[in-house]
């Protein structure tokens, strides 16, 4: 049984990229593993600085994850800020990280390039993320491809820390799905909240249908075969098994296919697939106390693990001065 661990930011509506890149995989993993999963509201502070928005998004993200099948009675599921030890370990790790490493972080560079004024939190984001993983002994970390560099940095930090201070942290393995590494958004770029090209997992039917209908397609003539190297095909394929994907590819190759019809079918497929999750979500929204109780229990379990790693790290670094010979 491996400790499989991952986190997600509550920075808006969760979307299909989050679902196929990480959430659905975590939910599958929980069947045979020791799953640790959390909502990273400390990370979200780097961009959301409004009390109501952050607290609402945080609880919503937890409810969405549980509605999709994350079982808090089987797994350890918590809100990042309920285990504040992670901030202390971030400070400990900060001292073994060269600023050059953070300068090279692509997510930070991307945000800079978009003209966002970076705060120190955004800059040191990868250290908090490493802390999230190392403090709980995460062995396998399922993420989308966009998190690859962060995971490599985490591994570097664990190795470096262990070299300097002795074996304290587990060096985690990155786990990226072979086929759904990066789910495309409406415009074919990576689906991302910050690009405004997402399809949300939950929301009013009319609004979500509209999102599906706005998937960007080309102007290939109706009596020509259509390319499958497109967002529309790739998004549809996420819901299909191998045989069904072949059928869809044939449909694309056959002249006469209308993009509008495929978009409608894809929406129906999505809506049906997510129907039980919508019901579960409605149930959880009406049982908020149960959700809060589970999150609290999760934080206690996670906190106990964090305490063990943190005390090892403190000891290894010389912070327990009581035993010093003077
Ligand atoms: P976040 O909140 O941006 O995304 C959560 C997860 O969804 C994946 N993802 C995608 N996968 C495929 N295609 C896409 N278009 C797509 N968009 C998002 C992400 O790769 C991620 O796995 N830094 C992290 C959160 C984090 C974390 C951690 C993850 C904080 N601490 C510790 C793992 C372990 C983030 O911002 O993910």
Coordinates of N, CA, C and O in Angstrom, one line a residue, residues 54-214:
X54 N -12.4 33.3 -1.0 CA -11.5 32.2 -0.6 C -12.2 31.2 0.2 O -12.2 30.0 0.0
X55 N -13.0 31.6 1.3 CA -13.6 30.6 2.1 C -14.7 29.9 1.4 O -14.8 28.6 1.5
X56 N -15.4 30.6 0.5 CA -16.5 29.9 -0.3 C -15.9 28.9 -1.2 O -16.3 27.7 -1.3
X57 N -14.8 29.3 -1.9 CA -14.2 28.4 -2.9 C -13.6 27.2 -2.2 O -13.6 26.1 -2.8
X58 N -13.1 27.4 -1.0 CA -12.4 26.3 -0.3 C -13.4 25.2 0.0 O -13.2 24.0 -0.3
X59 N -14.6 25.6 0.6 CA -15.6 24.6 1.0 C -16.2 24.0 -0.3 O -16.4 22.8 -0.3
X60 N -16.4 24.8 -1.3 CA -16.9 24.3 -2.5 C -16.0 23.2 -3.1 O -16.5 22.2 -3.6
X61 N -14.7 23.5 -3.1 CA -13.8 22.5 -3.7 C -13.8 21.2 -3.0 O -13.8 20.1 -3.6
X62 N -13.9 21.3 -1.6 CA -14.0 20.1 -0.8 C -15.3 19.3 -1.1 O -15.3 18.1 -1.3
X63 N -16.4 20.0 -1.2 CA -17.7 19.4 -1.5 C -17.6 18.8 -2.9 O -18.1 17.6 -3.1
X64 N -17.1 19.5 -3.9 CA -17.0 19.0 -5.3 C -16.2 17.7 -5.3 O -16.6 16.7 -5.9
X65 N -15.1 17.7 -4.6 CA -14.2 16.5 -4.6 C -14.9 15.3 -4.0 O -14.9 14.1 -4.5
X66 N -15.6 15.6 -2.9 CA -16.4 14.5 -2.2 C -17.5 14.0 -3.1 O -17.8 12.8 -3.2
X67 N -18.2 14.9 -3.8 CA -19.3 14.6 -4.7 C -18.8 13.7 -5.8 O -19.5 12.7 -6.2
X68 N -17.6 13.9 -6.2 CA -17.0 13.1 -7.4 C -16.6 11.7 -6.9 O -16.3 10.9 -7.7
X69 N -16.5 11.5 -5.6 CA -16.2 10.2 -5.1 C -15.0 10.1 -4.1 O -14.7 9.0 -3.6
X70 N -14.4 11.2 -3.8 CA -13.4 11.1 -2.7 C -14.1 10.8 -1.4 O -15.0 11.5 -1.0
X71 N -13.7 9.7 -0.8 CA -14.3 9.2 0.4 C -13.5 9.5 1.6 O -12.5 8.9 1.9
X72 N -13.9 10.5 2.4 CA -13.1 11.0 3.5 C -13.1 10.0 4.6 O -12.3 10.1 5.6
X73 N -13.9 9.0 4.6 CA -13.9 7.9 5.6 C -12.9 6.9 5.3 O -12.4 6.2 6.2
X74 N -12.5 6.8 4.1 CA -11.5 5.8 3.6 C -10.1 6.5 3.5 O -9.1 5.9 3.8
X75 N -10.1 7.8 3.0 CA -8.9 8.5 2.8 C -8.7 9.6 3.8 O -9.5 9.8 4.6
X76 N -7.5 10.2 3.7 CA -7.3 11.4 4.6 C -7.4 12.6 3.8 O -6.7 12.9 2.8
X77 N -8.5 13.4 4.1 CA -8.9 14.5 3.3 C -9.0 15.8 4.1 O -9.7 15.7 5.1
X78 N -8.3 16.8 3.8 CA -8.3 18.0 4.7 C -8.1 19.3 3.9 O -7.7 19.3 2.7
X79 N -8.2 20.4 4.6 CA -8.0 21.7 4.1 C -6.5 22.1 4.6 O -6.2 22.0 5.8
X80 N -5.7 22.5 3.6 CA -4.3 22.8 3.9 C -4.1 23.6 5.2 O -3.2 23.3 6.0
X81 N -4.9 24.7 5.3 CA -4.6 25.6 6.4 C -5.0 25.0 7.8 O -4.7 25.6 8.8
X82 N -5.7 23.9 7.8 CA -6.0 23.2 9.1 C -4.8 22.4 9.6 O -4.8 21.9 10.7
X83 N -3.7 22.3 8.8 CA -2.5 21.7 9.3 C -1.4 22.7 9.1 O -0.6 22.6 8.2
X84 N -1.3 23.7 9.9 CA -0.4 24.8 9.7 C 1.1 24.5 9.9 O 2.0 25.3 9.5
X85 N 1.4 23.3 10.3 CA 2.8 22.8 10.4 C 3.4 22.9 9.1 O 4.7 23.1 9.0
X86 N 2.6 22.9 8.0 CA 3.2 23.0 6.7 C 3.9 24.3 6.4 O 4.8 24.4 5.6
X87 N 3.5 25.3 7.2 CA 4.2 26.6 7.1 C 5.6 26.6 7.7 O 6.6 27.1 7.2
X88 N 5.7 25.8 8.8 CA 7.0 25.7 9.5 C 8.0 25.0 8.6 O 9.1 25.4 8.4
X89 N 7.5 23.9 8.0 CA 8.4 23.1 7.2 C 8.8 23.9 5.9 O 9.8 23.7 5.3
X90 N 7.9 24.7 5.5 CA 8.2 25.6 4.3 C 9.4 26.5 4.7 O 10.4 26.6 3.9
X91 N 9.4 27.0 5.9 CA 10.6 27.8 6.3 C 11.8 27.0 6.4 O 12.9 27.4 5.9
X92 N 11.7 25.8 6.9 CA 12.9 24.9 7.0 C 13.5 24.6 5.7 O 14.7 24.8 5.4
X93 N 12.6 24.3 4.7 CA 13.1 24.0 3.4 C 13.6 25.2 2.7 O 14.5 25.1 1.8
X94 N 13.1 26.4 3.0 CA 13.5 27.6 2.3 C 15.0 27.8 2.4 O 15.6 28.4 1.5
X95 N 15.6 27.3 3.4 CA 17.0 27.5 3.7 C 17.9 26.6 2.9 O 19.1 26.8 2.9
X96 N 17.3 25.6 2.2 CA 18.2 24.8 1.3 C 17.9 25.0 -0.2 O 18.3 24.3 -1.0
X97 N 17.0 26.0 -0.5 CA 16.6 26.2 -1.9 C 17.4 27.5 -2.4 O 17.3 28.6 -1.7
X98 N 18.0 27.4 -3.5 CA 18.7 28.5 -4.1 C 17.6 29.4 -4.8 O 16.7 28.8 -5.5
X99 N 17.8 30.7 -4.8 CA 16.8 31.5 -5.5 C 16.7 31.2 -7.0 O 15.7 31.3 -7.6
X100 N 17.9 30.8 -7.5 CA 17.9 30.4 -9.0 C 16.9 29.4 -9.3 O 16.3 29.4 -10.4
X101 N 16.7 28.5 -8.4 CA 15.7 27.4 -8.7 C 14.3 28.0 -8.8 O 13.5 27.7 -9.7
X102 N 14.0 28.9 -7.9 CA 12.6 29.6 -8.0 C 12.5 30.5 -9.2 O 11.4 30.6 -9.8
X103 N 13.6 31.1 -9.6 CA 13.6 32.0 -10.8 C 13.2 31.2 -12.0 O 12.6 31.7 -13.0
X104 N 13.5 29.9 -12.0 CA 13.3 29.1 -13.2 C 11.9 28.5 -13.2 O 11.5 27.8 -14.2
X105 N 11.1 28.7 -12.2 CA 9.8 28.1 -12.1 C 8.9 28.6 -13.2 O 8.6 29.8 -13.3
X106 N 8.4 27.7 -14.1 CA 7.6 28.2 -15.2 C 6.3 28.9 -14.9 O 5.9 29.8 -15.5
X107 N 5.6 28.3 -13.8 CA 4.3 28.9 -13.5 C 4.5 30.4 -13.0 O 3.7 31.3 -13.3
X108 N 5.6 30.6 -12.3 CA 5.9 32.0 -11.8 C 6.3 32.8 -13.1 O 5.8 34.0 -13.2
X109 N 7.1 32.3 -14.0 CA 7.5 33.1 -15.1 C 6.3 33.4 -16.0 O 6.2 34.5 -16.5
X110 N 5.4 32.4 -16.2 CA 4.2 32.6 -17.0 C 3.4 33.8 -16.4 O 2.9 34.7 -17.1
X111 N 3.2 33.8 -15.1 CA 2.4 34.8 -14.5 C 3.0 36.2 -14.6 O 2.4 37.2 -14.8
X112 N 4.4 36.2 -14.5 CA 5.1 37.4 -14.7 C 4.9 38.0 -16.1 O 4.7 39.1 -16.3
X113 N 5.0 37.0 -17.1 CA 4.8 37.4 -18.5 C 3.5 38.0 -18.8 O 3.3 38.8 -19.6
X114 N 2.5 37.5 -18.0 CA 1.1 38.1 -18.2 C 0.9 39.4 -17.5 O -0.2 39.9 -17.4
X115 N 2.0 39.9 -16.9 CA 1.9 41.2 -16.3 C 1.4 41.2 -14.8 O 1.2 42.2 -14.3
X116 N 1.3 40.0 -14.2 CA 0.9 39.9 -12.8 C 2.0 40.4 -12.0 O 3.2 40.0 -12.2
X117 N 1.7 41.2 -11.0 CA 2.8 41.6 -10.1 C 3.0 40.5 -9.0 O 2.1 40.3 -8.2
X118 N 4.1 39.9 -9.1 CA 4.3 38.7 -8.2 C 4.5 39.1 -6.7 O 5.2 40.1 -6.5
X119 N 3.9 38.4 -5.8 CA 4.2 38.6 -4.4 C 5.2 37.5 -4.0 O 5.4 36.6 -4.7
X120 N 5.7 37.6 -2.8 CA 6.7 36.6 -2.3 C 6.1 35.3 -2.2 O 6.7 34.2 -2.5
X121 N 4.8 35.2 -1.9 CA 4.1 34.0 -1.8 C 4.1 33.2 -3.1 O 4.4 32.0 -3.2
X122 N 3.8 33.9 -4.2 CA 3.8 33.3 -5.5 C 5.2 32.8 -5.9 O 5.4 31.7 -6.4
X123 N 6.2 33.6 -5.5 CA 7.6 33.3 -5.8 C 8.0 32.0 -5.1 O 8.7 31.1 -5.6
X124 N 7.6 31.9 -3.8 CA 8.1 30.7 -3.0 C 7.0 29.6 -3.1 O 7.2 28.6 -2.3
X125 N 6.0 29.7 -3.9 CA 5.0 28.7 -4.1 C 5.6 27.3 -4.1 O 5.1 26.4 -3.5
X126 N 6.6 27.0 -5.0 CA 7.1 25.7 -5.1 C 7.7 25.1 -3.8 O 7.6 23.9 -3.6
X127 N 8.1 26.0 -2.8 CA 8.6 25.4 -1.6 C 7.4 25.0 -0.7 O 7.5 23.9 0.0
X128 N 6.3 25.8 -0.7 CA 5.1 25.3 0.0 C 4.6 24.0 -0.5 O 4.2 23.1 0.2
X129 N 4.7 23.9 -1.8 CA 4.2 22.7 -2.5 C 5.0 21.5 -2.1 O 4.5 20.4 -1.8
X130 N 6.4 21.7 -2.1 CA 7.3 20.6 -1.7 C 7.0 20.2 -0.2 O 6.9 19.0 0.1
X131 N 6.7 21.2 0.6 CA 6.4 21.0 2.0 C 5.1 20.2 2.1 O 5.1 19.2 2.9
X132 N 4.1 20.5 1.3 CA 2.9 19.7 1.3 C 3.1 18.2 1.0 O 2.4 17.4 1.5
X133 N 4.1 17.9 0.2 CA 4.3 16.6 -0.2 C 5.3 15.9 0.9 O 5.0 14.8 1.4
X134 N 6.3 16.6 1.2 CA 7.4 15.9 2.1 C 6.9 15.8 3.5 O 7.2 14.8 4.2
X135 N 6.1 16.7 4.0 CA 5.6 16.6 5.4 C 4.7 15.5 5.7 O 4.4 15.1 6.8
X136 N 4.1 14.9 4.6 CA 3.2 13.8 4.8 C 3.7 12.5 4.2 O 3.0 11.5 4.1
X137 N 5.0 12.5 3.9 CA 5.6 11.3 3.4 C 4.9 10.8 2.1 O 4.8 9.5 1.8
X138 N 4.5 11.7 1.2 CA 3.9 11.3 -0.1 C 4.9 10.5 -0.9 O 6.0 10.9 -1.1
X139 N 4.5 9.3 -1.4 CA 5.3 8.5 -2.2 C 5.0 8.6 -3.7 O 5.9 8.6 -4.5
X140 N 3.7 8.7 -4.0 CA 3.3 8.9 -5.4 C 2.4 10.1 -5.5 O 1.5 10.3 -4.6
X141 N 2.7 11.0 -6.4 CA 2.0 12.2 -6.5 C 1.3 12.4 -7.9 O 2.0 12.7 -8.9
X142 N 0.0 12.0 -8.0 CA -0.6 12.2 -9.3 C -1.0 13.6 -9.6 O -1.6 14.3 -8.8
X143 N -0.5 14.1 -10.7 CA -0.8 15.5 -11.2 C -0.9 15.6 -12.7 O -0.5 14.6 -13.4
X144 N -1.3 16.7 -13.2 CA -1.3 16.9 -14.6 C 0.1 17.4 -15.0 O 0.9 17.7 -14.1
X145 N 0.4 17.4 -16.3 CA 1.7 17.7 -16.8 C 2.2 19.1 -16.4 O 3.4 19.3 -16.2
X146 N 1.3 20.0 -16.2 CA 1.7 21.4 -15.8 C 2.4 21.4 -14.5 O 3.1 22.4 -14.2
X147 N 2.3 20.4 -13.7 CA 2.9 20.4 -12.3 C 4.2 19.6 -12.3 O 4.8 19.5 -11.3
X148 N 4.7 19.2 -13.5 CA 5.9 18.3 -13.6 C 7.1 19.1 -13.0 O 7.8 18.5 -12.1
X149 N 7.3 20.3 -13.3 CA 8.5 21.0 -12.8 C 8.4 21.2 -11.3 O 9.4 21.0 -10.6
X150 N 7.2 21.5 -10.8 CA 7.1 21.6 -9.3 C 7.5 20.3 -8.6 O 8.1 20.3 -7.6
X151 N 7.1 19.2 -9.2 CA 7.4 17.9 -8.6 C 8.9 17.6 -8.7 O 9.5 17.0 -7.8
X152 N 9.5 18.0 -9.8 CA 11.0 17.8 -9.9 C 11.7 18.6 -8.9 O 12.7 18.2 -8.3
X153 N 11.2 19.8 -8.7 CA 11.8 20.7 -7.6 C 11.6 20.1 -6.2 O 12.5 20.1 -5.4
X154 N 10.5 19.5 -6.0 CA 10.2 18.8 -4.7 C 11.2 17.7 -4.5 O 11.8 17.5 -3.4
X155 N 11.4 16.9 -5.6 CA 12.4 15.8 -5.5 C 13.8 16.3 -5.1 O 14.5 15.8 -4.3
X156 N 14.2 17.4 -5.8 CA 15.5 18.0 -5.6 C 15.6 18.5 -4.1 O 16.6 18.3 -3.5
X157 N 14.5 19.1 -3.6 CA 14.6 19.6 -2.2 C 14.7 18.4 -1.3 O 15.5 18.5 -0.3
X158 N 14.0 17.3 -1.5 CA 14.1 16.2 -0.6 C 15.5 15.6 -0.6 O 16.1 15.3 0.5
X159 N 16.0 15.4 -1.8 CA 17.3 14.8 -1.9 C 18.4 15.7 -1.3 O 19.2 15.2 -0.5
X160 N 18.3 17.0 -1.5 CA 19.3 17.9 -0.9 C 19.2 18.0 0.6 O 20.2 18.0 1.3
X161 N 17.9 18.0 1.1 CA 17.7 18.0 2.5 C 18.3 16.8 3.2 O 19.1 16.9 4.1
X162 N 18.0 15.7 2.6 CA 18.6 14.4 3.1 C 20.1 14.3 3.1 O 20.7 13.8 4.0
X163 N 20.6 14.9 2.0 CA 22.1 14.9 1.9 C 22.7 15.8 3.0 O 23.7 15.4 3.6
X164 N 22.1 16.9 3.3 CA 22.7 17.8 4.3 C 22.4 17.3 5.7 O 23.3 17.3 6.5
X165 N 21.2 16.9 6.0 CA 20.8 16.7 7.4 C 20.6 15.2 7.7 O 20.2 14.9 8.8
X166 N 20.7 14.3 6.7 CA 20.4 12.9 7.0 C 19.0 12.5 6.5 O 18.2 13.4 6.2
X167 N 18.7 11.2 6.5 CA 17.5 10.8 5.9 C 16.3 11.1 6.6 O 15.9 10.5 7.6
X168 N 15.6 12.2 6.2 CA 14.3 12.5 6.9 C 13.1 12.4 5.9 O 12.1 11.8 6.3
X169 N 13.3 12.9 4.7 CA 12.1 12.9 3.8 C 12.1 11.8 2.8 O 13.2 11.4 2.3
X170 N 10.9 11.3 2.4 CA 10.7 10.4 1.3 C 10.9 11.2 0.0 O 10.3 12.3 -0.1
X171 N 11.6 10.6 -0.9 CA 11.7 11.3 -2.2 C 10.5 10.8 -3.1 O 10.4 9.6 -3.4
X172 N 9.6 11.7 -3.4 CA 8.3 11.2 -4.1 C 8.5 11.0 -5.6 O 9.4 11.5 -6.2
X173 N 7.6 10.1 -6.1 CA 7.6 9.8 -7.5 C 6.5 10.6 -8.1 O 5.3 10.7 -7.6
X174 N 6.8 11.2 -9.3 CA 5.8 11.9 -10.1 C 4.9 10.9 -10.8 O 5.4 9.9 -11.3
X175 N 3.6 11.2 -10.9 CA 2.7 10.3 -11.6 C 1.8 11.1 -12.5 O 0.9 11.7 -12.1
X176 N 2.2 11.0 -13.8 CA 1.4 11.7 -14.8 C 0.7 10.7 -15.7 O 1.4 9.8 -16.2
X177 N -0.6 10.9 -15.9 CA -1.3 10.0 -16.8 C -0.8 10.0 -18.2 O -0.5 11.1 -18.7
X178 N -0.6 8.8 -18.9 CA 0.0 8.8 -20.2 C -0.8 9.5 -21.2 O -0.4 10.3 -22.0
X179 N -2.1 9.3 -21.2 CA -3.0 9.8 -22.3 C -3.6 11.2 -22.0 O -3.7 12.0 -22.9
X180 N -3.9 11.5 -20.7 CA -4.5 12.8 -20.4 C -3.6 13.8 -19.7 O -4.0 14.4 -18.8
X181 N -2.4 13.9 -20.3 CA -1.4 14.7 -19.6 C -1.8 16.1 -19.4 O -1.6 16.7 -18.4
X182 N -2.4 16.7 -20.5 CA -2.8 18.0 -20.5 C -4.2 18.1 -21.2 O -4.2 17.9 -22.4
X183 N -5.2 18.3 -20.5 CA -6.5 18.4 -21.1 C -6.7 19.8 -21.8 O -6.4 20.8 -21.2
X184 N -7.1 19.8 -23.1 CA -7.1 21.1 -23.7 C -8.4 21.9 -23.3 O -9.4 21.3 -22.9
X185 N -8.3 23.2 -23.4 CA -9.5 24.1 -23.1 C -10.2 24.4 -24.4 O -9.9 23.8 -25.4
X186 N -11.2 25.2 -24.2 CA -12.1 25.6 -25.4 C -11.3 26.0 -26.6 O -11.7 25.7 -27.7
X187 N -10.2 26.7 -26.4 CA -9.4 27.2 -27.5 C -8.3 26.3 -27.9 O -7.5 26.7 -28.7
X188 N -8.2 25.2 -27.3 CA -7.1 24.3 -27.7 C -5.8 24.4 -26.9 O -5.0 23.5 -26.8
X189 N -5.7 25.5 -26.1 CA -4.6 25.7 -25.2 C -4.9 24.8 -24.0 O -6.0 24.4 -23.8
X190 N -3.9 24.7 -23.1 CA -4.2 23.9 -21.8 C -5.4 24.5 -21.1 O -5.5 25.7 -21.0
X191 N -6.3 23.6 -20.7 CA -7.5 24.1 -19.9 C -7.0 24.7 -18.6 O -6.3 24.0 -17.8
X192 N -7.3 26.0 -18.4 CA -6.8 26.6 -17.2 C -7.7 27.8 -16.7 O -8.1 28.5 -17.6
X193 N -7.9 27.8 -15.4 CA -8.7 28.9 -14.9 C -8.2 30.3 -15.3 O -8.9 31.2 -15.7
X194 N -6.8 30.4 -15.4 CA -6.3 31.7 -15.7 C -6.4 32.0 -17.2 O -6.1 33.2 -17.6
X195 N -6.7 31.0 -18.0 CA -6.9 31.3 -19.5 C -8.4 31.6 -19.8 O -8.7 31.9 -21.0
X196 N -9.2 31.4 -18.8 CA -10.7 31.6 -19.1 C -11.2 30.6 -20.2 O -12.2 31.0 -20.9
X197 N -10.6 29.5 -20.3 CA -11.1 28.5 -21.4 C -11.6 27.2 -20.8 O -11.4 26.2 -21.4
X198 N -12.1 27.3 -19.6 CA -12.5 26.0 -18.9 C -13.9 25.6 -19.2 O -14.8 26.4 -19.5
X199 N -14.1 24.3 -18.9 CA -15.5 23.7 -18.8 C -15.7 23.3 -17.4 O -15.0 22.4 -16.9
X200 N -16.5 24.0 -16.6 CA -16.7 23.6 -15.2 C -17.4 22.3 -15.0 O -18.1 21.9 -15.9
X201 N -17.1 21.7 -13.9 CA -17.6 20.3 -13.6 C -19.1 20.5 -13.2 O -19.9 19.6 -13.4
X202 N -19.4 21.6 -12.4 CA -20.7 21.8 -11.9 C -21.2 23.2 -12.3 O -20.4 24.1 -12.4
X203 N -22.5 23.3 -12.4 CA -23.1 24.6 -12.7 C -24.4 24.4 -13.5 O -24.8 23.3 -13.7
X204 N -25.0 25.5 -13.8 CA -26.3 25.4 -14.5 C -26.2 24.8 -15.9 O -25.2 25.1 -16.6
X205 N -27.1 24.0 -16.2 CA -27.1 23.2 -17.5 C -26.9 24.1 -18.7 O -26.0 23.9 -19.6
X206 N -27.6 25.2 -18.7 CA -27.6 26.1 -19.9 C -26.2 26.7 -20.1 O -25.7 26.7 -21.2
X207 N -25.6 27.1 -19.0 CA -24.3 27.7 -19.1 C -23.2 26.8 -19.5 O -22.3 27.1 -20.3
X208 N -23.3 25.5 -19.0 CA -22.3 24.5 -19.3 C -22.5 24.1 -20.8 O -21.5 24.0 -21.5
X209 N -23.7 23.9 -21.2 CA -23.9 23.6 -22.6 C -23.3 24.6 -23.5 O -22.6 24.3 -24.5
X210 N -23.5 25.9 -23.2 CA -22.9 27.0 -23.9 C -21.4 26.9 -24.0 O -20.8 27.1 -25.1
X211 N -20.8 26.5 -22.9 CA -19.3 26.3 -23.0 C -18.9 25.2 -24.0 O -18.0 25.4 -24.8
X212 N -19.6 24.1 -23.9 CA -19.3 23.0 -24.9 C -19.5 23.5 -26.3 O -18.7 23.2 -27.2
X213 N -20.6 24.3 -26.6 CA -20.9 24.7 -27.9 C -19.8 25.7 -28.4 O -19.7 25.9 -29.6
X214 N -19.1 26.3 -27.5 CA -18.1 27.3 -27.9 C -16.7 26.7 -28.0 O -15.7 27.5 -28.2

